CSV table of C-alpha atoms in Angstrom, one decimal:
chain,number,residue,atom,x,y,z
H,12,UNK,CA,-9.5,20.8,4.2
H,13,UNK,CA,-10.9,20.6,7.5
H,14,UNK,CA,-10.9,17.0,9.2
H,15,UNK,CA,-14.2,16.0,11.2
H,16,UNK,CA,-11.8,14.9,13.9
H,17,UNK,CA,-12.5,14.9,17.8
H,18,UNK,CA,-9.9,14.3,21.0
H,19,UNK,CA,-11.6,12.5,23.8
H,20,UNK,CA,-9.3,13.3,26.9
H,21,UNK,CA,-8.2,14.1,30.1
H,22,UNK,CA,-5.6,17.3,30.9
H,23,UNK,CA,-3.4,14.8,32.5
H,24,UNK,CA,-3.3,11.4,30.6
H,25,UNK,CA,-0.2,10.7,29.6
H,26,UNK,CA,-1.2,7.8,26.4
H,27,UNK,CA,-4.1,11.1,25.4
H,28,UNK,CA,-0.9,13.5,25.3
H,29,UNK,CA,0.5,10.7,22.4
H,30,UNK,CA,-2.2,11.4,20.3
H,31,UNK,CA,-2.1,15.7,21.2
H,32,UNK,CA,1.3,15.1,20.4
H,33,UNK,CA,0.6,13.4,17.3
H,34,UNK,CA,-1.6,15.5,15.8
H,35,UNK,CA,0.4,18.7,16.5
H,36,UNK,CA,3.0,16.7,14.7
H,37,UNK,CA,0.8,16.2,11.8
H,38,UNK,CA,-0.7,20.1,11.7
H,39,UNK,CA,-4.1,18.4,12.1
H,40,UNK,CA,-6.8,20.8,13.4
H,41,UNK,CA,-9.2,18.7,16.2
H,42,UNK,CA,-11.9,19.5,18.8
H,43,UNK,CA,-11.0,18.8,22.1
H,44,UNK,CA,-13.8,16.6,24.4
H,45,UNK,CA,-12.4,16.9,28.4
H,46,UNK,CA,-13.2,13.6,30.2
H,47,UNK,CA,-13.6,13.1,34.2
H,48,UNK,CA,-12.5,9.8,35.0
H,49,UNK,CA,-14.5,10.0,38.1
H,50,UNK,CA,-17.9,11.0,36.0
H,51,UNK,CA,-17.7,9.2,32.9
H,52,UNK,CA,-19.5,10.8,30.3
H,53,UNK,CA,-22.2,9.0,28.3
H,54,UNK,CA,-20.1,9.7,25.4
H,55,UNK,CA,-17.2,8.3,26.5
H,56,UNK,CA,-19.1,4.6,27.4
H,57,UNK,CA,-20.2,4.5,23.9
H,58,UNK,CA,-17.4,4.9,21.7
H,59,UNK,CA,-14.9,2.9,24.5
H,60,UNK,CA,-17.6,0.3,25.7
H,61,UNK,CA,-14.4,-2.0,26.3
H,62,UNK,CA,-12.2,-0.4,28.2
H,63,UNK,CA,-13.8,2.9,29.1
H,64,UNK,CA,-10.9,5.0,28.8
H,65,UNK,CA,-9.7,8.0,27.4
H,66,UNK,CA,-7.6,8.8,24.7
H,67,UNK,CA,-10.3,8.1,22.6
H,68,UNK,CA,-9.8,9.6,18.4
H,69,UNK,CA,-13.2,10.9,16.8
H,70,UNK,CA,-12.8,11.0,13.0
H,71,UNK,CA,-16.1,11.7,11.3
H,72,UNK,CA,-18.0,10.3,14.0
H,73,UNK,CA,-16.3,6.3,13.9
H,74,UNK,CA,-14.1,6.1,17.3
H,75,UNK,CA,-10.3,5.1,17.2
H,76,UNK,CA,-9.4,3.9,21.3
H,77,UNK,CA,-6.0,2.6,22.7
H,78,UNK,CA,-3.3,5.7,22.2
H,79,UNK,CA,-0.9,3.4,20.1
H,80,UNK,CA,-3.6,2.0,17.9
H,81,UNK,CA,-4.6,5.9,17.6
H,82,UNK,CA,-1.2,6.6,16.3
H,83,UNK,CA,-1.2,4.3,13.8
H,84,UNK,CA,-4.0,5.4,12.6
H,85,UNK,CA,-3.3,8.5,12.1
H,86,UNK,CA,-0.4,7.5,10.8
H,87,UNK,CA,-2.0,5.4,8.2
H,88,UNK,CA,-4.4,8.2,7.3
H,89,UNK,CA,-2.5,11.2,7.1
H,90,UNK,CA,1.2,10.3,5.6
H,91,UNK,CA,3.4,13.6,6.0
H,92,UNK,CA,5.4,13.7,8.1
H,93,UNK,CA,5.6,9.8,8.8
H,94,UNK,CA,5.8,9.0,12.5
H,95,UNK,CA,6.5,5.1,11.6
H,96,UNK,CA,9.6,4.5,9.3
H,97,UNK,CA,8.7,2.8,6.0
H,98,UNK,CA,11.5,0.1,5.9
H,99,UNK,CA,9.3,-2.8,7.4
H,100,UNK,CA,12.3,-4.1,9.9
H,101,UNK,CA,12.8,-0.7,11.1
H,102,UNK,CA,9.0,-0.2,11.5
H,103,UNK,CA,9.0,-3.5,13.2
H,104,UNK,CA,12.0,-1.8,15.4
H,105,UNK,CA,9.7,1.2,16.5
H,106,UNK,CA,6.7,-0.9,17.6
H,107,UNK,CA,9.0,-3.5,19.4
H,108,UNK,CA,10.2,-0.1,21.9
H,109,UNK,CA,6.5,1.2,22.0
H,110,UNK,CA,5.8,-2.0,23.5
H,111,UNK,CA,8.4,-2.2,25.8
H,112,UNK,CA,7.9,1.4,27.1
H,113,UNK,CA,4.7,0.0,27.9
H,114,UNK,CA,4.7,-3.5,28.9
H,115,UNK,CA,8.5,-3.0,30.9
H,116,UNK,CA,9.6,0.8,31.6
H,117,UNK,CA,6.1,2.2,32.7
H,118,UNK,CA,5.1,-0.2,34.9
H,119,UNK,CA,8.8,-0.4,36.8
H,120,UNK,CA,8.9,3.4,36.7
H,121,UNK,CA,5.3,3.0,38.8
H,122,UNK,CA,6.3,0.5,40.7
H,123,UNK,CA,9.7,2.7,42.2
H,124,UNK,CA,7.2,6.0,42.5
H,125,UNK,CA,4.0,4.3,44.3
H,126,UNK,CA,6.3,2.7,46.9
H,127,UNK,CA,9.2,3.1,50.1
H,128,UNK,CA,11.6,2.0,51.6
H,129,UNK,CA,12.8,-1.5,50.9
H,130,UNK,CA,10.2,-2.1,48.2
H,131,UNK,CA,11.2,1.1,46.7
H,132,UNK,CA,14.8,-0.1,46.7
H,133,UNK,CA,13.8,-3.6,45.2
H,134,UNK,CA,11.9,-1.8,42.4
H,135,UNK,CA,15.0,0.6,41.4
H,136,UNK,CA,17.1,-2.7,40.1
H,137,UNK,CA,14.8,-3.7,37.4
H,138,UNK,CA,13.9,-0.4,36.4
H,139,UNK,CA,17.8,0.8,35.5
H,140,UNK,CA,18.1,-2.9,33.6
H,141,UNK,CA,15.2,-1.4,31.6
H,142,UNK,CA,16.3,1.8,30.7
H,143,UNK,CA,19.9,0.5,29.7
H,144,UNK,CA,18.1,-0.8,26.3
H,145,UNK,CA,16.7,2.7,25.8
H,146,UNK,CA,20.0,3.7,26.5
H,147,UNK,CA,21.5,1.5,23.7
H,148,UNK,CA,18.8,2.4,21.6
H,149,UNK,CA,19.5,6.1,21.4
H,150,UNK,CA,23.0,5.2,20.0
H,151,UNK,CA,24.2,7.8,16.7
H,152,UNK,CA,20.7,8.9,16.6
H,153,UNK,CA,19.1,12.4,18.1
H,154,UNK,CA,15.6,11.0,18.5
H,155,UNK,CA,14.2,6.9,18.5
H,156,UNK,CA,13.2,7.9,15.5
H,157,UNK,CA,16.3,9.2,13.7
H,158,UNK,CA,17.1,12.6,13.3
H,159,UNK,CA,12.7,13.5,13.5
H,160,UNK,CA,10.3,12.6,16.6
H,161,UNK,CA,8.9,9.3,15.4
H,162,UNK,CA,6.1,6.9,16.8
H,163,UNK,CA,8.7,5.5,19.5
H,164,UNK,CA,9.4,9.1,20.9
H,165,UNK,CA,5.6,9.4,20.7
H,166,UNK,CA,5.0,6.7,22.6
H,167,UNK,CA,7.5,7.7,25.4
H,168,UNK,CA,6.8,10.6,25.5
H,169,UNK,CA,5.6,10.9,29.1
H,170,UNK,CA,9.2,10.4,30.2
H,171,UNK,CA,9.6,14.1,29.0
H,172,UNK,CA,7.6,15.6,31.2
H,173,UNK,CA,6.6,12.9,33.7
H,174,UNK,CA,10.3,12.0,34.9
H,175,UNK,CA,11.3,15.2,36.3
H,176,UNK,CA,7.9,15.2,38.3
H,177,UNK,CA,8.3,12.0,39.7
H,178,UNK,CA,11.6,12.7,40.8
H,179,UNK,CA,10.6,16.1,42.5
H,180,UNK,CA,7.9,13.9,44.1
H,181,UNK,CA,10.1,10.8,45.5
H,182,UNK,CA,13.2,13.0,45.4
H,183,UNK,CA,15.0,10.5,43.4
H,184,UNK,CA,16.9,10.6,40.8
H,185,UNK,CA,15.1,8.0,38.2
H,186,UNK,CA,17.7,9.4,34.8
H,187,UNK,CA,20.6,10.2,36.6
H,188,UNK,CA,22.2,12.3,33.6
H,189,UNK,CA,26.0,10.1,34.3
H,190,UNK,CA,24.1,6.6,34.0
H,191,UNK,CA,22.1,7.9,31.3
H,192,UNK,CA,23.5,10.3,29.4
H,193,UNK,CA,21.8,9.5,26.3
H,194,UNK,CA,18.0,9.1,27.8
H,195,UNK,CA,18.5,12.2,29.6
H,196,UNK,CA,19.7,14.5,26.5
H,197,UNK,CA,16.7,12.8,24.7
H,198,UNK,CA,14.1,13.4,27.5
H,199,UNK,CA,15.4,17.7,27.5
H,200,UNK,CA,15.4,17.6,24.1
H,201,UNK,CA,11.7,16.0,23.1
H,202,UNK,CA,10.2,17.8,26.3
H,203,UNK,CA,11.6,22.0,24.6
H,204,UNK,CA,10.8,20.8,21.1
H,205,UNK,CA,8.5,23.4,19.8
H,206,UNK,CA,5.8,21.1,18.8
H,207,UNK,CA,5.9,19.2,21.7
H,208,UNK,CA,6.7,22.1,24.1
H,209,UNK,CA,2.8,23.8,24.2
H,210,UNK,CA,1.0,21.2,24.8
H,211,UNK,CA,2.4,19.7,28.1
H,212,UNK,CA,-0.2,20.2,30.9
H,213,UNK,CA,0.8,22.6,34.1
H,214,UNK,CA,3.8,21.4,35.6
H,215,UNK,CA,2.1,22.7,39.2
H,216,UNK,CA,-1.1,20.7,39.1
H,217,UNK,CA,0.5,17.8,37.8
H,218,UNK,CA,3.1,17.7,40.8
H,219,UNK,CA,-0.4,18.2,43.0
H,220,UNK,CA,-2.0,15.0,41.5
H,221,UNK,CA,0.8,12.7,41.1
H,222,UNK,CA,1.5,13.2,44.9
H,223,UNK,CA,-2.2,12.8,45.7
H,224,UNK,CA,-1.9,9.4,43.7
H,225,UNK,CA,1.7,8.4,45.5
H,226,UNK,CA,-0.2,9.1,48.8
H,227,UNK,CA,-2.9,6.7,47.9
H,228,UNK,CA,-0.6,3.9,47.1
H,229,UNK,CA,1.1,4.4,49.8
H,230,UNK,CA,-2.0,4.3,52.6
H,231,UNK,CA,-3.2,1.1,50.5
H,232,UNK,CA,0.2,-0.7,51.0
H,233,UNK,CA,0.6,-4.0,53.3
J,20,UNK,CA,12.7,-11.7,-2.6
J,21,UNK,CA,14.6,-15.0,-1.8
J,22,UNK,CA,13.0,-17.1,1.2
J,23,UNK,CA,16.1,-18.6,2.3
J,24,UNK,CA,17.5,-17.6,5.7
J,25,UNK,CA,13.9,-17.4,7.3
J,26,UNK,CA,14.3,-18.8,10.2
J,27,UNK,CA,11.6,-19.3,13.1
J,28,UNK,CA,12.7,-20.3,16.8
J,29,UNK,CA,9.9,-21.3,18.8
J,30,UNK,CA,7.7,-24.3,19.3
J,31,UNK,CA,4.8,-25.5,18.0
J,32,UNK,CA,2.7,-25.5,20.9
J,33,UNK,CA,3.1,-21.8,22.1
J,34,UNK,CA,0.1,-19.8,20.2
J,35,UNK,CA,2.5,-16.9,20.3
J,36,UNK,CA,4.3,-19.0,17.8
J,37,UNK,CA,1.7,-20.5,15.7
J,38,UNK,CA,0.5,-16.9,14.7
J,39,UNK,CA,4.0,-16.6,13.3
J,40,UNK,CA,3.4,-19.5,11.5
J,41,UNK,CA,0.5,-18.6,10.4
J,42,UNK,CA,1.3,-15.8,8.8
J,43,UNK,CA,4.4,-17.7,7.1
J,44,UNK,CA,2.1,-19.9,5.5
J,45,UNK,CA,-0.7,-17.1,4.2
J,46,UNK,CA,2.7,-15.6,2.2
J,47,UNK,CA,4.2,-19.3,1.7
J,48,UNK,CA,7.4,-18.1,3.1
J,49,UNK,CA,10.0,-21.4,3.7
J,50,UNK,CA,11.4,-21.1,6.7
J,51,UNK,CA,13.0,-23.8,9.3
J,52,UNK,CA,11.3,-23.7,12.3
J,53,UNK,CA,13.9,-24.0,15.2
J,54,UNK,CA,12.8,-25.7,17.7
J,55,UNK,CA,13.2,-24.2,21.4
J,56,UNK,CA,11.8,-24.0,24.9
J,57,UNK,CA,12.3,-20.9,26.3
J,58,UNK,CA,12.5,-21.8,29.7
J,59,UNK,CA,15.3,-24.0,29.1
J,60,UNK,CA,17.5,-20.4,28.4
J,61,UNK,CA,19.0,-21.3,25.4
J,62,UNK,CA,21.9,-19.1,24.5
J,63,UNK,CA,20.3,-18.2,20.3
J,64,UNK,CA,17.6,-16.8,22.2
J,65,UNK,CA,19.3,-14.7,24.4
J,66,UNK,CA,20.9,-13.8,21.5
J,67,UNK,CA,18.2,-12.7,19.4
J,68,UNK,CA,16.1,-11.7,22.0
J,69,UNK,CA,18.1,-10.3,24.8
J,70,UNK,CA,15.3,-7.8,26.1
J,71,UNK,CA,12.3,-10.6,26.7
J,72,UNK,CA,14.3,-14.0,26.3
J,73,UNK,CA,10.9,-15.5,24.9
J,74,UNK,CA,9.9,-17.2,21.4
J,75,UNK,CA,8.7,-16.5,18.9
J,76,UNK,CA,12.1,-14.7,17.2
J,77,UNK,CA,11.9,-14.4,13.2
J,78,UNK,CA,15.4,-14.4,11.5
J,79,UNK,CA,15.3,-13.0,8.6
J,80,UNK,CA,18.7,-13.1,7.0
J,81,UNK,CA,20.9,-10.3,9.2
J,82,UNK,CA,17.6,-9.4,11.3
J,83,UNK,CA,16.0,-10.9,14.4
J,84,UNK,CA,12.6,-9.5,15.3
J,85,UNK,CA,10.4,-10.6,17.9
J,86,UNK,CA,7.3,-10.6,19.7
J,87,UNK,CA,4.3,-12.4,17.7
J,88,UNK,CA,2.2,-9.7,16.6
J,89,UNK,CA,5.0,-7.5,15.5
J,90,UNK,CA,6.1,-10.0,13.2
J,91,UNK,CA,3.5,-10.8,12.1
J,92,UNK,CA,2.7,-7.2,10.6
J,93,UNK,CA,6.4,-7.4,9.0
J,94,UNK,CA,5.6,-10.2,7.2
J,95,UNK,CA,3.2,-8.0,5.6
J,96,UNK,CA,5.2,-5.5,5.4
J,97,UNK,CA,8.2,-7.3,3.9
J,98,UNK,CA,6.6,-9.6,1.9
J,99,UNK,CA,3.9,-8.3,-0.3
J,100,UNK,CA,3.1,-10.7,-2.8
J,101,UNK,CA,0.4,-13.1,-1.5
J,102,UNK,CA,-2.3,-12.0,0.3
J,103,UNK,CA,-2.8,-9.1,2.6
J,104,UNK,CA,-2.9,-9.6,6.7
J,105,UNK,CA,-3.6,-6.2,7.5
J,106,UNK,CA,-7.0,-5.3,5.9
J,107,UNK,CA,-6.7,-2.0,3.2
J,108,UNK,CA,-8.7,0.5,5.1
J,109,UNK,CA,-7.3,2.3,7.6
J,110,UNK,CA,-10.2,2.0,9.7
J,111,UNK,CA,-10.7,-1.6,9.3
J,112,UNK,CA,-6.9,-1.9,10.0
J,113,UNK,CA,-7.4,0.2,13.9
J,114,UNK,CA,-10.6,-2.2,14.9
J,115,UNK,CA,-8.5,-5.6,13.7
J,116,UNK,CA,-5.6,-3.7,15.9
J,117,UNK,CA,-7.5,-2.9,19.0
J,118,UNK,CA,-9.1,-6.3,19.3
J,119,UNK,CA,-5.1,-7.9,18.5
J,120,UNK,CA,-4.3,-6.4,21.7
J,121,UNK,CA,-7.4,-6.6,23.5
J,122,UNK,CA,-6.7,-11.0,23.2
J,123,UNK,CA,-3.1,-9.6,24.1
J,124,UNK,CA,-3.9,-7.8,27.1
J,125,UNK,CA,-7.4,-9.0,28.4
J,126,UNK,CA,-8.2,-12.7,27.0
J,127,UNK,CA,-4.6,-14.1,27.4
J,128,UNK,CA,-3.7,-13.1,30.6
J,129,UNK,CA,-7.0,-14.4,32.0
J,130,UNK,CA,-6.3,-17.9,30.7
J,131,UNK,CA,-2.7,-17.4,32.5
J,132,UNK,CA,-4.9,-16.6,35.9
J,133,UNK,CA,-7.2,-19.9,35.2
J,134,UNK,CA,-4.3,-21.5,35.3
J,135,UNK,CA,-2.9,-20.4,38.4
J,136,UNK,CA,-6.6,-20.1,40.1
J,137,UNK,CA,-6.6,-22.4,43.4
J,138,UNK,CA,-9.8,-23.8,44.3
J,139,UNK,CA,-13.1,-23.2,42.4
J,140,UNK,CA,-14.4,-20.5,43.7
J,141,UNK,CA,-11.4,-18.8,42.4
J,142,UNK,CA,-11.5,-20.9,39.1
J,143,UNK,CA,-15.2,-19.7,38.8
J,144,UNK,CA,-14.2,-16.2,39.0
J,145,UNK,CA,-11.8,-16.6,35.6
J,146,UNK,CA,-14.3,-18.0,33.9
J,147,UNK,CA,-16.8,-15.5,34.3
J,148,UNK,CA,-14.3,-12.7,33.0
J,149,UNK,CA,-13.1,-15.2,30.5
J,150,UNK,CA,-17.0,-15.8,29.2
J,151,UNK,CA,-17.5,-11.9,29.2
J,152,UNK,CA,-14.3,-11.3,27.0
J,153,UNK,CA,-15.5,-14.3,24.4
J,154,UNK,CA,-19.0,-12.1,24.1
J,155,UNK,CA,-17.0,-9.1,23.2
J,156,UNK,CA,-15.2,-11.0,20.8
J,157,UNK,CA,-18.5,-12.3,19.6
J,158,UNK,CA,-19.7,-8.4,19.0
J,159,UNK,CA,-16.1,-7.9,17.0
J,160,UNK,CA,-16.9,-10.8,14.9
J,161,UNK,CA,-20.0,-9.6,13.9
J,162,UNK,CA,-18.9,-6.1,13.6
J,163,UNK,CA,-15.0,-7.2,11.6
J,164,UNK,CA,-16.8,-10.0,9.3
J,165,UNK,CA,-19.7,-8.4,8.3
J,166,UNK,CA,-21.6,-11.5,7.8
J,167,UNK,CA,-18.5,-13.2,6.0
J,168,UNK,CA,-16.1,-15.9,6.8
J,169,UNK,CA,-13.6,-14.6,9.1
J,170,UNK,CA,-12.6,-11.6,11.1
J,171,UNK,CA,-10.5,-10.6,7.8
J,172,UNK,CA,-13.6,-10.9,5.7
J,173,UNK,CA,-13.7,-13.8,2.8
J,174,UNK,CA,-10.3,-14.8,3.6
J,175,UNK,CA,-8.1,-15.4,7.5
J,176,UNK,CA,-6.9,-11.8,8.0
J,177,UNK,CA,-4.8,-10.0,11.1
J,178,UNK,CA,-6.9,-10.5,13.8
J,179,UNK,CA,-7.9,-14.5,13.0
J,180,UNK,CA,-4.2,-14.9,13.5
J,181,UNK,CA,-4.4,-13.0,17.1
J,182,UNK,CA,-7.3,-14.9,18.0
J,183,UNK,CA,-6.9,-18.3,15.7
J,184,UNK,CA,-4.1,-19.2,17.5
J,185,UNK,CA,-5.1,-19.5,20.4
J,186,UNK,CA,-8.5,-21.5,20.0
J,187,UNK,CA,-6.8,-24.5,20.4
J,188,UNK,CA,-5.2,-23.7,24.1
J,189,UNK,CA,-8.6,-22.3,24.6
J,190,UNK,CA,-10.2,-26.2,23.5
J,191,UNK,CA,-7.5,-27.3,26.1
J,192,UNK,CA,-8.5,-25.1,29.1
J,193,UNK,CA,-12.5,-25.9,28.4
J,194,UNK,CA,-11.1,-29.7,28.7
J,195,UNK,CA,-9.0,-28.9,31.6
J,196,UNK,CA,-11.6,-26.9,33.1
J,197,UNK,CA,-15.2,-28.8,32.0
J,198,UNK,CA,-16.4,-25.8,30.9
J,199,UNK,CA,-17.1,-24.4,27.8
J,200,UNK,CA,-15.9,-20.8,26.1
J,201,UNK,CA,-16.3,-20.8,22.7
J,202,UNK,CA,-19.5,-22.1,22.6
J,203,UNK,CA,-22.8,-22.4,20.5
J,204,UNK,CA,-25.2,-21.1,22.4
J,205,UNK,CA,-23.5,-18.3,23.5
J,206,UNK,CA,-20.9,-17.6,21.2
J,207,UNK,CA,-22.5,-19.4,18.0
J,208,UNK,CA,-20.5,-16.8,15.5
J,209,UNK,CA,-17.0,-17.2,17.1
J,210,UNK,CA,-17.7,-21.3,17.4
J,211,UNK,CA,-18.7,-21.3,13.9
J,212,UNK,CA,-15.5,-19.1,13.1
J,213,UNK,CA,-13.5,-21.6,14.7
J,214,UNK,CA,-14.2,-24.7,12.9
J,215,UNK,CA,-13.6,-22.6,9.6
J,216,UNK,CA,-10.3,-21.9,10.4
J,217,UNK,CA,-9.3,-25.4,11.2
J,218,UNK,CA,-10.4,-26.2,7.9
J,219,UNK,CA,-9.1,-22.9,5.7
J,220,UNK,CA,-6.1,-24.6,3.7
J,221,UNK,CA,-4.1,-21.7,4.5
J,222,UNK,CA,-3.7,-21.9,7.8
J,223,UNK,CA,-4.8,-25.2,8.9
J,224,UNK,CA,-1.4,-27.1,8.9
J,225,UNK,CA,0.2,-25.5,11.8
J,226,UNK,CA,-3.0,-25.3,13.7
J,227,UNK,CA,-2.9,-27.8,16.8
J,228,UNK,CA,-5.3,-30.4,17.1
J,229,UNK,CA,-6.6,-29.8,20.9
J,230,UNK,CA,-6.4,-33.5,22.5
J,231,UNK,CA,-2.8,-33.0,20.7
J,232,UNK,CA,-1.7,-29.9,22.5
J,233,UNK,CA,-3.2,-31.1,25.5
J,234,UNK,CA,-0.6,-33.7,25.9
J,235,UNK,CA,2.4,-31.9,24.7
J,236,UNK,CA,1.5,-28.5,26.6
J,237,UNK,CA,1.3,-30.6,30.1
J,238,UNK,CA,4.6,-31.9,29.3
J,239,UNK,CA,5.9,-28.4,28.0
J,240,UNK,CA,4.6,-26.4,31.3
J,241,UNK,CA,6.1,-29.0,33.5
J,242,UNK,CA,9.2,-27.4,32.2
J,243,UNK,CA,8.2,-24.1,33.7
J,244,UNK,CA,8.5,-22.0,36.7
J,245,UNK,CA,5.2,-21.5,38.2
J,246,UNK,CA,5.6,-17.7,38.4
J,247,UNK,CA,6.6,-17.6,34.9
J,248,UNK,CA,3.1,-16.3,32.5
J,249,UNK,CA,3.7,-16.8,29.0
């Protein structure tokens, strides 16, 4: 049974790649809508009048925005396999990294890569204390989510190809493998997992941009 | 499911909390509410909470699981006699989710930025973003209620939790401030929400009074460091 079901995106977007990687995960077939961030389509303002941003999830026309509200949905409407656990303290578990990946590990990991010198080094600290609870997190277990890619390995899912990029960019090692040996088996083995695999975007153009973007910071800097 | 060993650190005046409580009191969970200032760095919260250090925690016997919105949706997941937070369609349940963490990520942090706003020019700013986030609000309500009672529908749902808890910080900054946010000329749907929910007998007990919260908050931020947002 086909699904009326629409991907509002860019090629880059890291939160639009949860819900690519979502869907793979689910075997859901999906039309793909490309976005310019820099020429916002008309489309795009309707359906995400509040934050006009992209991943935005099309399902029979109704609009789904905000890539971890997308995954639950999707979650919620199609139930094999599960990306959320069903045993409510271990669903509350999952959400509670999600969060952090987003509210604490993203924004340290951008602070270390959009800066130099002695801010760089000021941001490193913070970071590492960060990634120590992933580190602890990944104890016994091959994925966040247990033995299957779950909603947490979802939502950090731009460490698996994003990491390596940044590094090659700030030549830095962010997941040194003998700090974290855990985070950095984890990140090899979500980024070659055959679902996940296809749909990263080119590993050339995204070293291109994310320098242009380092660049910018950079120039902007007091 | 037995309701002993629900335990609740956090204080009464944080809105992060009182969603908690809210919630709690929708299922009629007991629980002991252990009272605790954060930025006093007690050692159970460190504990419990080692990654953030803040309140609200929920113990539930063995477990300690924080931050307010994910707690919230455990207690509907964990308790499912009573009523439902989370509305039943899955739809419904991604709108009351978006506009959770739109308060969570848009309203909130402005109110932290009133706060710390020097002069009012500055102040002014705020409260223009602040007034442009209560219209969207105003748009959800009418779009989530669908001409009924609350953001849940007939009865206080998911997202009059998000929101709920913090009108009464939100009476406190239009006091602070002489200004008005949830108002009824402009927001006349959200005002009208508001005074319903201090009166629903579900939630209504662990709501603040305003001129209450006022006093206590004053005397509860004097306990914080300035940089610190909550």
């Amino acid at each position: 049974m086909a699904e009326d079901l629409k991907l509002m995106r860019t090629w880059s977007s890291p939160y639009a790649l949860r819900v690519v990687h979502a869907l793979k995960i689910k075997g859901l077939e999906y039309e793909t809508v490309l976005e310019d961030m820099t020429k916002k389509s008309a489309s795009l303002l309707e359906y995400n009048p509040v934050h006009k941003k992209v991943p935005v999830l099309l399902h029979n026309g109704r609009p789904v925005c905000e890539s971890l509200v997308i995954l639950e949905y999707i979650d919620d409407v199609w139930k094999q396999p599960p990306l959320l656990p069903q045993d409510p303290n271990e669903k509350a578990m999952a959400r509670f990294w999600a969060n952090f990946g987003d509210d604490k590990v993203m924004p340290l990991t951008w602070r270390v890569f959009t800066s130099e010198g002695k801010d760089q080094e000021e941001a490193i600290g913070p970071m590492m204390e960060n990634l120590k609870f992933l580190e602890e997190q990944l104890k016994g277990k091959s994925f966040f989510g247990g033995e299957a890619i779950g909603y947490t390995d979802i939502a950090f899912g731009w460490m698996g190809n994003l990491i390596s990029i940044l590094e090659e960019i700030i030549d830095l090692k962010l997941v040194d493998e003998e700090k974290f040996p855990l985070l950095s088996v984890w990140i090899n083995k979500f980024s070659d997992d055959p679902v996940i695999k296809e749909c990263w975007p080119p590993r050339d153009k995204m070293v291109e941009k994310f320098k242009v973007i380092r660049e910018r910071y950079l120039k902007q800097a007091p | 499911m037995a309701t002993s060993g629900v335990k609740l650190l956090g204080a009464k005046q944080s809105p992060f909390v009182t969603r908690v409580m809210m919630a709690l009191e929708m299922k009629s969970i007991d629980y002991e509410l252990v009272v605790m200032n954060p930025h006093l760095k007690p050692e159970l919260l460190s504990k419990t909470n080692p990654v953030h250090k803040k309140i609200p925690v929920l113990i539930h016997g063995e477990r300690a699981i924080c931050e307010s919105l994910i707690i919230v949706q455990y207690i509907d997941d964990a308790w499912t006699n009573g009523p439902s937070i989370l509305p039943p369609h899955p739809y419904d349940r991604a709108t009351a989710r978006f506009w959770a963490a739109f308060v969570d990520d848009k309203l909130v942090p402005l109110l932290g930025q009133l706060r710390e706003a020097e002069g009012e020019e500055a102040k002014e700013l705020v409260i223009k973003k602040l007034s442009e986030a209560f219209m969207r609000l105003e748009e959800a309500f009418i779009n989530c209620s669908k001409g009924k009672a609350f953001f849940g529908g007939d009865s206080v749902g998911y997202l009059d939790i998000a929101l709920g808890s913090f009108v009464g910080l939100i009476r406190v900054v239009e006091m602070m401030n002489e200004t008005k946010l949830l108002d009824e000329t402009k927001t006349s749907r959200l005002a009208g929400w508001a005074e319903r929910l201090y009166s629903d007998s579900l939630v209504k007990d662990v709501l603040m009074d305003p001129q209450l919260l006022l006093v206590q908050l004053q005397k509860f931020l004097a306990t914080m460091p300035k940089a610190a947002s909550e």
